[in-house]
JSON list of C-alpha atoms in Angstrom, two decimals:
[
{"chain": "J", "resi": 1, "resn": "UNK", "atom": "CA", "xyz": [17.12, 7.42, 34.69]},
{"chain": "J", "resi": 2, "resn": "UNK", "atom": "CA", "xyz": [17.48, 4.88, 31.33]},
{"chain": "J", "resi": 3, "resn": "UNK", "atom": "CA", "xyz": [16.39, 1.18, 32.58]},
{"chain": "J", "resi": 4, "resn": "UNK", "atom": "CA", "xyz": [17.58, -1.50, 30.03]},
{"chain": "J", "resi": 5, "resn": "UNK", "atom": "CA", "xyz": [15.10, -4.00, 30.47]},
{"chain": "J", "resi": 6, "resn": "UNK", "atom": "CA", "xyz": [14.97, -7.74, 28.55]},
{"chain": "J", "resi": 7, "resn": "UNK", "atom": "CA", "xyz": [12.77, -10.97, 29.46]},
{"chain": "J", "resi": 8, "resn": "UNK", "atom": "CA", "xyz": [12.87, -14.03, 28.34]},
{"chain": "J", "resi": 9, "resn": "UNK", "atom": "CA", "xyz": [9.48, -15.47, 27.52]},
{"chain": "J", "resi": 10, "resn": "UNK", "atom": "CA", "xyz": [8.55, -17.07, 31.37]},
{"chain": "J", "resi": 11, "resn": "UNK", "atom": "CA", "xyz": [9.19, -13.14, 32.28]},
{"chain": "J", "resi": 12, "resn": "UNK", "atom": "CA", "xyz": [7.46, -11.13, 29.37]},
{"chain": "J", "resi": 13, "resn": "UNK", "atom": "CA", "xyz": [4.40, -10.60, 31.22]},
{"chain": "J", "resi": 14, "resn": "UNK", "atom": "CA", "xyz": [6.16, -9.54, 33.96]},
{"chain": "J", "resi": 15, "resn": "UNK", "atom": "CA", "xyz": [9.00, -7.11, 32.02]},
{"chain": "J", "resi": 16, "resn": "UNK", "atom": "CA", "xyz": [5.21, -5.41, 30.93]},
{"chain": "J", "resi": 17, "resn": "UNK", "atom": "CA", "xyz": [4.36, -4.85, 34.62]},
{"chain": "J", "resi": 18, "resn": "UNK", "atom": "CA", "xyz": [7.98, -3.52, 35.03]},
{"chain": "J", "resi": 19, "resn": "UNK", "atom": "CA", "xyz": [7.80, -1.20, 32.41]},
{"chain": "J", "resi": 20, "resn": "UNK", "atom": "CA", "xyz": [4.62, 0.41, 33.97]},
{"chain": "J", "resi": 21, "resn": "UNK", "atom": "CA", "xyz": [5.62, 0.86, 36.98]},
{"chain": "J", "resi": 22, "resn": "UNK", "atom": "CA", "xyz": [9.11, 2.57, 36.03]},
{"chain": "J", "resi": 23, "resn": "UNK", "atom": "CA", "xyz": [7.81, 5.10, 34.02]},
{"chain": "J", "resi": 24, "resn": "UNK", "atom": "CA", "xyz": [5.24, 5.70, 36.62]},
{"chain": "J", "resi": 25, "resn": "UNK", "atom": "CA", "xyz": [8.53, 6.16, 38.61]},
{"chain": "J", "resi": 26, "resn": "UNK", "atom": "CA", "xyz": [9.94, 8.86, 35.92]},
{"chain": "J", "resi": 27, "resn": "UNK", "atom": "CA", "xyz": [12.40, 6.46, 34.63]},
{"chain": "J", "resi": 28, "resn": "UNK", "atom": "CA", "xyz": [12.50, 5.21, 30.89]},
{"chain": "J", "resi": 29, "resn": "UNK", "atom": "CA", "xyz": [12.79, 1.59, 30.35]},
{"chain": "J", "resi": 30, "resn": "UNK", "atom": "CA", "xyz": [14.71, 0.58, 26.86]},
{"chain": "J", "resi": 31, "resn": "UNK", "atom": "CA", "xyz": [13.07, -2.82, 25.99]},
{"chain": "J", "resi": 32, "resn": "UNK", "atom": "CA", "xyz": [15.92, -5.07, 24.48]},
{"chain": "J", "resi": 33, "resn": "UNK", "atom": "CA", "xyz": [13.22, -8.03, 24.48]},
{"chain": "J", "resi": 34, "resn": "UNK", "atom": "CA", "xyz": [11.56, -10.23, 24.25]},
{"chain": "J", "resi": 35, "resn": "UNK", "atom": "CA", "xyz": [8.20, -8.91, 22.47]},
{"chain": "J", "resi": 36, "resn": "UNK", "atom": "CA", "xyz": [5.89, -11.98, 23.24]},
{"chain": "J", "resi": 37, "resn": "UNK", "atom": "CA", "xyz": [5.40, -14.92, 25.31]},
{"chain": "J", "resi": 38, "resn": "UNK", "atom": "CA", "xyz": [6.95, -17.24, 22.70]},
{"chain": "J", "resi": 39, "resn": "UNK", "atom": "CA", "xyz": [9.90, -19.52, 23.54]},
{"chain": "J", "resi": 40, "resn": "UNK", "atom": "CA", "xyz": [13.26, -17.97, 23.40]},
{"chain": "J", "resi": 41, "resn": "UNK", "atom": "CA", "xyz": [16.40, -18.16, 24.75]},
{"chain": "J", "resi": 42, "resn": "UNK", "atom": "CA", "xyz": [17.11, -16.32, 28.22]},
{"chain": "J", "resi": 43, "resn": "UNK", "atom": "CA", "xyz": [20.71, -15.53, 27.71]},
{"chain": "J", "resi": 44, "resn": "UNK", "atom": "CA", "xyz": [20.01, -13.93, 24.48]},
{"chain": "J", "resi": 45, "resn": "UNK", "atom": "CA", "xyz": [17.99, -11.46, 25.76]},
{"chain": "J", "resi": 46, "resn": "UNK", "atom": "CA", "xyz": [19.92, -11.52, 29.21]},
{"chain": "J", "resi": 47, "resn": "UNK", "atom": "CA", "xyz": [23.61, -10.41, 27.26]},
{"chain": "J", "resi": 48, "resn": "UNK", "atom": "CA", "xyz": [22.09, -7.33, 25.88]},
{"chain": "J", "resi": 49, "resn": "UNK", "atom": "CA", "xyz": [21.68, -5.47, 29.16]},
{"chain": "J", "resi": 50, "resn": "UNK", "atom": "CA", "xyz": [24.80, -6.95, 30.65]},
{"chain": "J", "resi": 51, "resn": "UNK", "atom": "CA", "xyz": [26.86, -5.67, 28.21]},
{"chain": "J", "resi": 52, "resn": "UNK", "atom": "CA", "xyz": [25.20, -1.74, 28.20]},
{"chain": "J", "resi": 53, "resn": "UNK", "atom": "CA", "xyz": [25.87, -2.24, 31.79]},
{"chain": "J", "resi": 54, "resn": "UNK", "atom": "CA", "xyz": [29.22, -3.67, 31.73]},
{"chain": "J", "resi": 55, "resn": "UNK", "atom": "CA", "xyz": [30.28, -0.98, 29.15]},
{"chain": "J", "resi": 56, "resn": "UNK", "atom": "CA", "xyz": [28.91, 1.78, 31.08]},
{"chain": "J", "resi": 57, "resn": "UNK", "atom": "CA", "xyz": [26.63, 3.10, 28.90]},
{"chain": "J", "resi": 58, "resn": "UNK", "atom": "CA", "xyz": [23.88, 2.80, 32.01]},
{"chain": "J", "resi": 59, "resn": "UNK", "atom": "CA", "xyz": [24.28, 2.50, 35.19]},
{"chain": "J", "resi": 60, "resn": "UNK", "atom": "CA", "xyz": [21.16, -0.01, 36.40]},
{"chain": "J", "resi": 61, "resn": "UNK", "atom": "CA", "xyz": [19.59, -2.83, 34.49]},
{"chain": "J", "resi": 62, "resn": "UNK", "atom": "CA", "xyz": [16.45, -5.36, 35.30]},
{"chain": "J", "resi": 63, "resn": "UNK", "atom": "CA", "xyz": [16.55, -9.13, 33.70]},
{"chain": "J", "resi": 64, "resn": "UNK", "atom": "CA", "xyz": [13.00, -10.97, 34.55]},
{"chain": "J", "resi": 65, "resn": "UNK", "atom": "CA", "xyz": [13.05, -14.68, 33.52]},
{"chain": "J", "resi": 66, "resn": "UNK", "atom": "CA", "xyz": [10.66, -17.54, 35.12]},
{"chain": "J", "resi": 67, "resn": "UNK", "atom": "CA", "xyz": [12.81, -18.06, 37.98]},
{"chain": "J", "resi": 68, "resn": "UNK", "atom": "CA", "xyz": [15.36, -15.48, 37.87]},
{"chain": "J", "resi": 69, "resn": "UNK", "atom": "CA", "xyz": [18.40, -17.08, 37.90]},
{"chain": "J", "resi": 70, "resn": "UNK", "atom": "CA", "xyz": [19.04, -17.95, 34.05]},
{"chain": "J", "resi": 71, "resn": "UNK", "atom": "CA", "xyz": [19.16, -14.45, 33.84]},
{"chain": "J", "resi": 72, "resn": "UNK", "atom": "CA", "xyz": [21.09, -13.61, 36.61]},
{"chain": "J", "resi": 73, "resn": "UNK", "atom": "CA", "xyz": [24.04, -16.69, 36.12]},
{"chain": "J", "resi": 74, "resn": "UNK", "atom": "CA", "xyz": [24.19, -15.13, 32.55]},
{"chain": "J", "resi": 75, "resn": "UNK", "atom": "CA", "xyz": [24.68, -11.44, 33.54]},
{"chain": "J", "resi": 76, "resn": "UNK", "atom": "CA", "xyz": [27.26, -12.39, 36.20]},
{"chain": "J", "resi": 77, "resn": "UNK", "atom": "CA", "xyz": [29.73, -13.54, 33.48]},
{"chain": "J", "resi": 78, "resn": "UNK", "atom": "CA", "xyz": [30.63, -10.36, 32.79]},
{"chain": "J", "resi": 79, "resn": "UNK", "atom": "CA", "xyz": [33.03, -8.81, 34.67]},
{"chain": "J", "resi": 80, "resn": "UNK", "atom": "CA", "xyz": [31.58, -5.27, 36.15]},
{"chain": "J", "resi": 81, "resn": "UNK", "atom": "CA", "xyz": [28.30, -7.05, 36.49]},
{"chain": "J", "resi": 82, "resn": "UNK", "atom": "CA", "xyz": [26.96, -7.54, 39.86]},
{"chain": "J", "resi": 83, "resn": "UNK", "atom": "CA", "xyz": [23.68, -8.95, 39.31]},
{"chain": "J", "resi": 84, "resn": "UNK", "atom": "CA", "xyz": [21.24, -10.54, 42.19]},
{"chain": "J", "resi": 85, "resn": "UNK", "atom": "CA", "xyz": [18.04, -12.38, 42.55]},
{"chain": "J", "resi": 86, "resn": "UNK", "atom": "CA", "xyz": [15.69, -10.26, 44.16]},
{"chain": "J", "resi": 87, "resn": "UNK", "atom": "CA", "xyz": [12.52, -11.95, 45.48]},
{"chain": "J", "resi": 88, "resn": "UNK", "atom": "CA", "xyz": [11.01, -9.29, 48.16]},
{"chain": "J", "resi": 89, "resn": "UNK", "atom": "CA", "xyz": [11.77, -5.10, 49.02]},
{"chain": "J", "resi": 90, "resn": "UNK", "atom": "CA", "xyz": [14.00, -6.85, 51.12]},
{"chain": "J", "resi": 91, "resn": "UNK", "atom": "CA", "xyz": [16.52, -8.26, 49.12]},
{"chain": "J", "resi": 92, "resn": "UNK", "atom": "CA", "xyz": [16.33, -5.18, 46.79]},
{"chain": "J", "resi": 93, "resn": "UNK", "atom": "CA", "xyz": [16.99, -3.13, 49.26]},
{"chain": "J", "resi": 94, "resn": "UNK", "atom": "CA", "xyz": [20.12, -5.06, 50.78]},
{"chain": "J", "resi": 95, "resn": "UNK", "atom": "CA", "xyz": [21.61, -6.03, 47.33]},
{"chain": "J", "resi": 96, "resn": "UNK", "atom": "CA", "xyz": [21.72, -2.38, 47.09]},
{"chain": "J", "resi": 97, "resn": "UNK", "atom": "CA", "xyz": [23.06, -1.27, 50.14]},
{"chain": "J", "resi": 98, "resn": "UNK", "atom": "CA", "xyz": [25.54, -4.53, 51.05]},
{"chain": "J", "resi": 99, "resn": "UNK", "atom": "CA", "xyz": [26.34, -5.53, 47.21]},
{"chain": "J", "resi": 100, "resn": "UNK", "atom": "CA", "xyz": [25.99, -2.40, 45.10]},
{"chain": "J", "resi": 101, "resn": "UNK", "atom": "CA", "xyz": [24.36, -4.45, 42.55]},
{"chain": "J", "resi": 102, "resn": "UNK", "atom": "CA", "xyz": [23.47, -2.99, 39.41]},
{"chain": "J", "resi": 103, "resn": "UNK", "atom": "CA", "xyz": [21.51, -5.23, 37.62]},
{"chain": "J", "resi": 104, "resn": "UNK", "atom": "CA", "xyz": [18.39, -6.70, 39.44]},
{"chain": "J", "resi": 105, "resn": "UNK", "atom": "CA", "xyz": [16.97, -10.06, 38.53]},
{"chain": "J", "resi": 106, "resn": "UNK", "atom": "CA", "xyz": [13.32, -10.73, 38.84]},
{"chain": "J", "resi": 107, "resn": "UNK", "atom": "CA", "xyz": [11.53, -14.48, 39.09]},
{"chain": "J", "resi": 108, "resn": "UNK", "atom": "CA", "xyz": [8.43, -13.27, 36.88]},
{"chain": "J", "resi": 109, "resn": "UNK", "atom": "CA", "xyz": [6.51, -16.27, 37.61]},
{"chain": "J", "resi": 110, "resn": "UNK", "atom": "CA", "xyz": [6.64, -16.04, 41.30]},
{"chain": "J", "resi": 111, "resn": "UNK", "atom": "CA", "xyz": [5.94, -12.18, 42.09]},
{"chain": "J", "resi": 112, "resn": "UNK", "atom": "CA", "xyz": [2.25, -10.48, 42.28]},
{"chain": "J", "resi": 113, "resn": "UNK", "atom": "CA", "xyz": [2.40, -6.79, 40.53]},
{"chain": "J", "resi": 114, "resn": "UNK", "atom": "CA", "xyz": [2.42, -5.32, 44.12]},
{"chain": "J", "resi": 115, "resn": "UNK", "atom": "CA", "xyz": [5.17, -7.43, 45.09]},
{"chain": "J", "resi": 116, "resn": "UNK", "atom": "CA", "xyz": [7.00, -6.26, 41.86]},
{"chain": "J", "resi": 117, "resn": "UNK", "atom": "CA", "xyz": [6.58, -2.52, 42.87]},
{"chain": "J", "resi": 118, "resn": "UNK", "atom": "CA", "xyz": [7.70, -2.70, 46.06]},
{"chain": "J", "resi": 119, "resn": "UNK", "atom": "CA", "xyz": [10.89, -4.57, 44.84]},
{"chain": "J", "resi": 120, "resn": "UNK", "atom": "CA", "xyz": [11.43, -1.59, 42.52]},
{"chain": "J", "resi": 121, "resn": "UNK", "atom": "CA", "xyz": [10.45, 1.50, 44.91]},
{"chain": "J", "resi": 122, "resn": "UNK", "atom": "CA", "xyz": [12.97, -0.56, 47.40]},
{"chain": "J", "resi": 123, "resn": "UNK", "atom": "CA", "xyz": [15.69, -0.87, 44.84]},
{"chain": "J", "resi": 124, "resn": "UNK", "atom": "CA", "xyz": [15.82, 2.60, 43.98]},
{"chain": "J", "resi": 125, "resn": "UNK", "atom": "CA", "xyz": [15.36, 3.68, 46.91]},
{"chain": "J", "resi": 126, "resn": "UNK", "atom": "CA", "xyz": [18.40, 2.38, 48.28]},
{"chain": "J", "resi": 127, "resn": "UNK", "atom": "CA", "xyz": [22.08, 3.64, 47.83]},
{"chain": "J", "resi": 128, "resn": "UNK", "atom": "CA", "xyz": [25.40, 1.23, 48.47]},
{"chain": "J", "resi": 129, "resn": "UNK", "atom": "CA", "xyz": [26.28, 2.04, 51.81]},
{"chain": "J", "resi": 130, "resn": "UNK", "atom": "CA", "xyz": [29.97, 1.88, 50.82]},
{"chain": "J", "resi": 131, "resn": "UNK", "atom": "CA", "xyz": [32.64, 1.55, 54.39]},
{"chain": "J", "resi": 132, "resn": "UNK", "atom": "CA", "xyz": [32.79, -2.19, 55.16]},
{"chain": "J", "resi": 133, "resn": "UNK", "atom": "CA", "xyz": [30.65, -3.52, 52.41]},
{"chain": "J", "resi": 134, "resn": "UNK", "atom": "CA", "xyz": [33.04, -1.68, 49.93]},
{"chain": "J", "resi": 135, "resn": "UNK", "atom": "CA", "xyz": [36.51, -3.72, 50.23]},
{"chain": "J", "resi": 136, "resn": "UNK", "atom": "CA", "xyz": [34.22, -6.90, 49.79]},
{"chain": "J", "resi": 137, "resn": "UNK", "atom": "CA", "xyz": [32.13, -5.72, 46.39]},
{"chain": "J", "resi": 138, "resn": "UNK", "atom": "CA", "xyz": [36.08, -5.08, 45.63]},
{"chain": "J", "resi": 139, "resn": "UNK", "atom": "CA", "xyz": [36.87, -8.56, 46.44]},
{"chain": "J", "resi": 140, "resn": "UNK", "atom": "CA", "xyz": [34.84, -9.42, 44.32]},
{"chain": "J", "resi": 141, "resn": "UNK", "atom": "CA", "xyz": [35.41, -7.77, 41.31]},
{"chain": "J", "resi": 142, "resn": "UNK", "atom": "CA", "xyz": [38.98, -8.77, 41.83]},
{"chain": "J", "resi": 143, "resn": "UNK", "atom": "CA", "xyz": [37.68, -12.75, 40.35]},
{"chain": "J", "resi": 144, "resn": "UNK", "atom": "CA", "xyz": [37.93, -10.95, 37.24]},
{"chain": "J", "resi": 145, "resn": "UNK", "atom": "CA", "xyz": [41.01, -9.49, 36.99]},
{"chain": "J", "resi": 146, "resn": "UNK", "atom": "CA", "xyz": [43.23, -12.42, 36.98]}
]
């Protein structure tokens, strides 16, 4: 599968790990930025996959910034966007399953490289479960319709 990637600068050195491990995975991460730990703007980099998402030219995305949530407030402006923090296998695996989230947002300065496989194997591992969980990811999406 095609990963569109993008960091801000807090979450370069972790978009690097990311990279690695998806293409360990078989995937192949497209790198919309940033190249370097120098300061930049999250939500510059963070628009770019939200909008190849939102568009549906790709299906899944990953934002890292330091804490994860610039780049997951900025992604959930758009309207087929459901973007979560994911902080453990855990969450990945429920924001999967309960949300159907496709784009996955990653606190890069909090999470060991283990930690950050385990949050990917988890995320792709896990389908939405659909039934119940559907008519609210619906509710939601409704926000944007009016």
């Amino acid at each position: 599968m095609i990963i569109p990637i993008a960091s801000d600068h807090a979450g370069y050195p972790a978009k690097e790990t990311v990279k690695k491990i998806l293409e360990e995975m078989g995937h192949t991460p497209v790198d919309y930025g940033t190249h370097s730990e120098d300061s930049v703007d999250y939500p510059d980099f963070a628009v770019k996959v939200s909008e190849v998402i939102n568009n549906g030219e790709h299906e899944q995305g990953i934002l890292v910034c330091g804490s994860g949530q610039g780049v997951c407030m900025t992604a959930n402006k758009y309207p087929k966007i459901r973007a979560g923090l994911v902080y453990s296998a855990k969450a990945a695996e429920m924001t999967r399953l309960h949300n159907n989230a496709n784009i996955m947002c990653l606190p890069g300065r909090e999470l060991s490289e283990s930690e950050i496989r385990e949050i990917i194997e988890a995320w792709f591992a896990t389908d939405f479960e659909g039934g119940r969980h559907e008519r609210r990811v619906n509710k939601i999406e409704s926000l944007t319709q009016k």
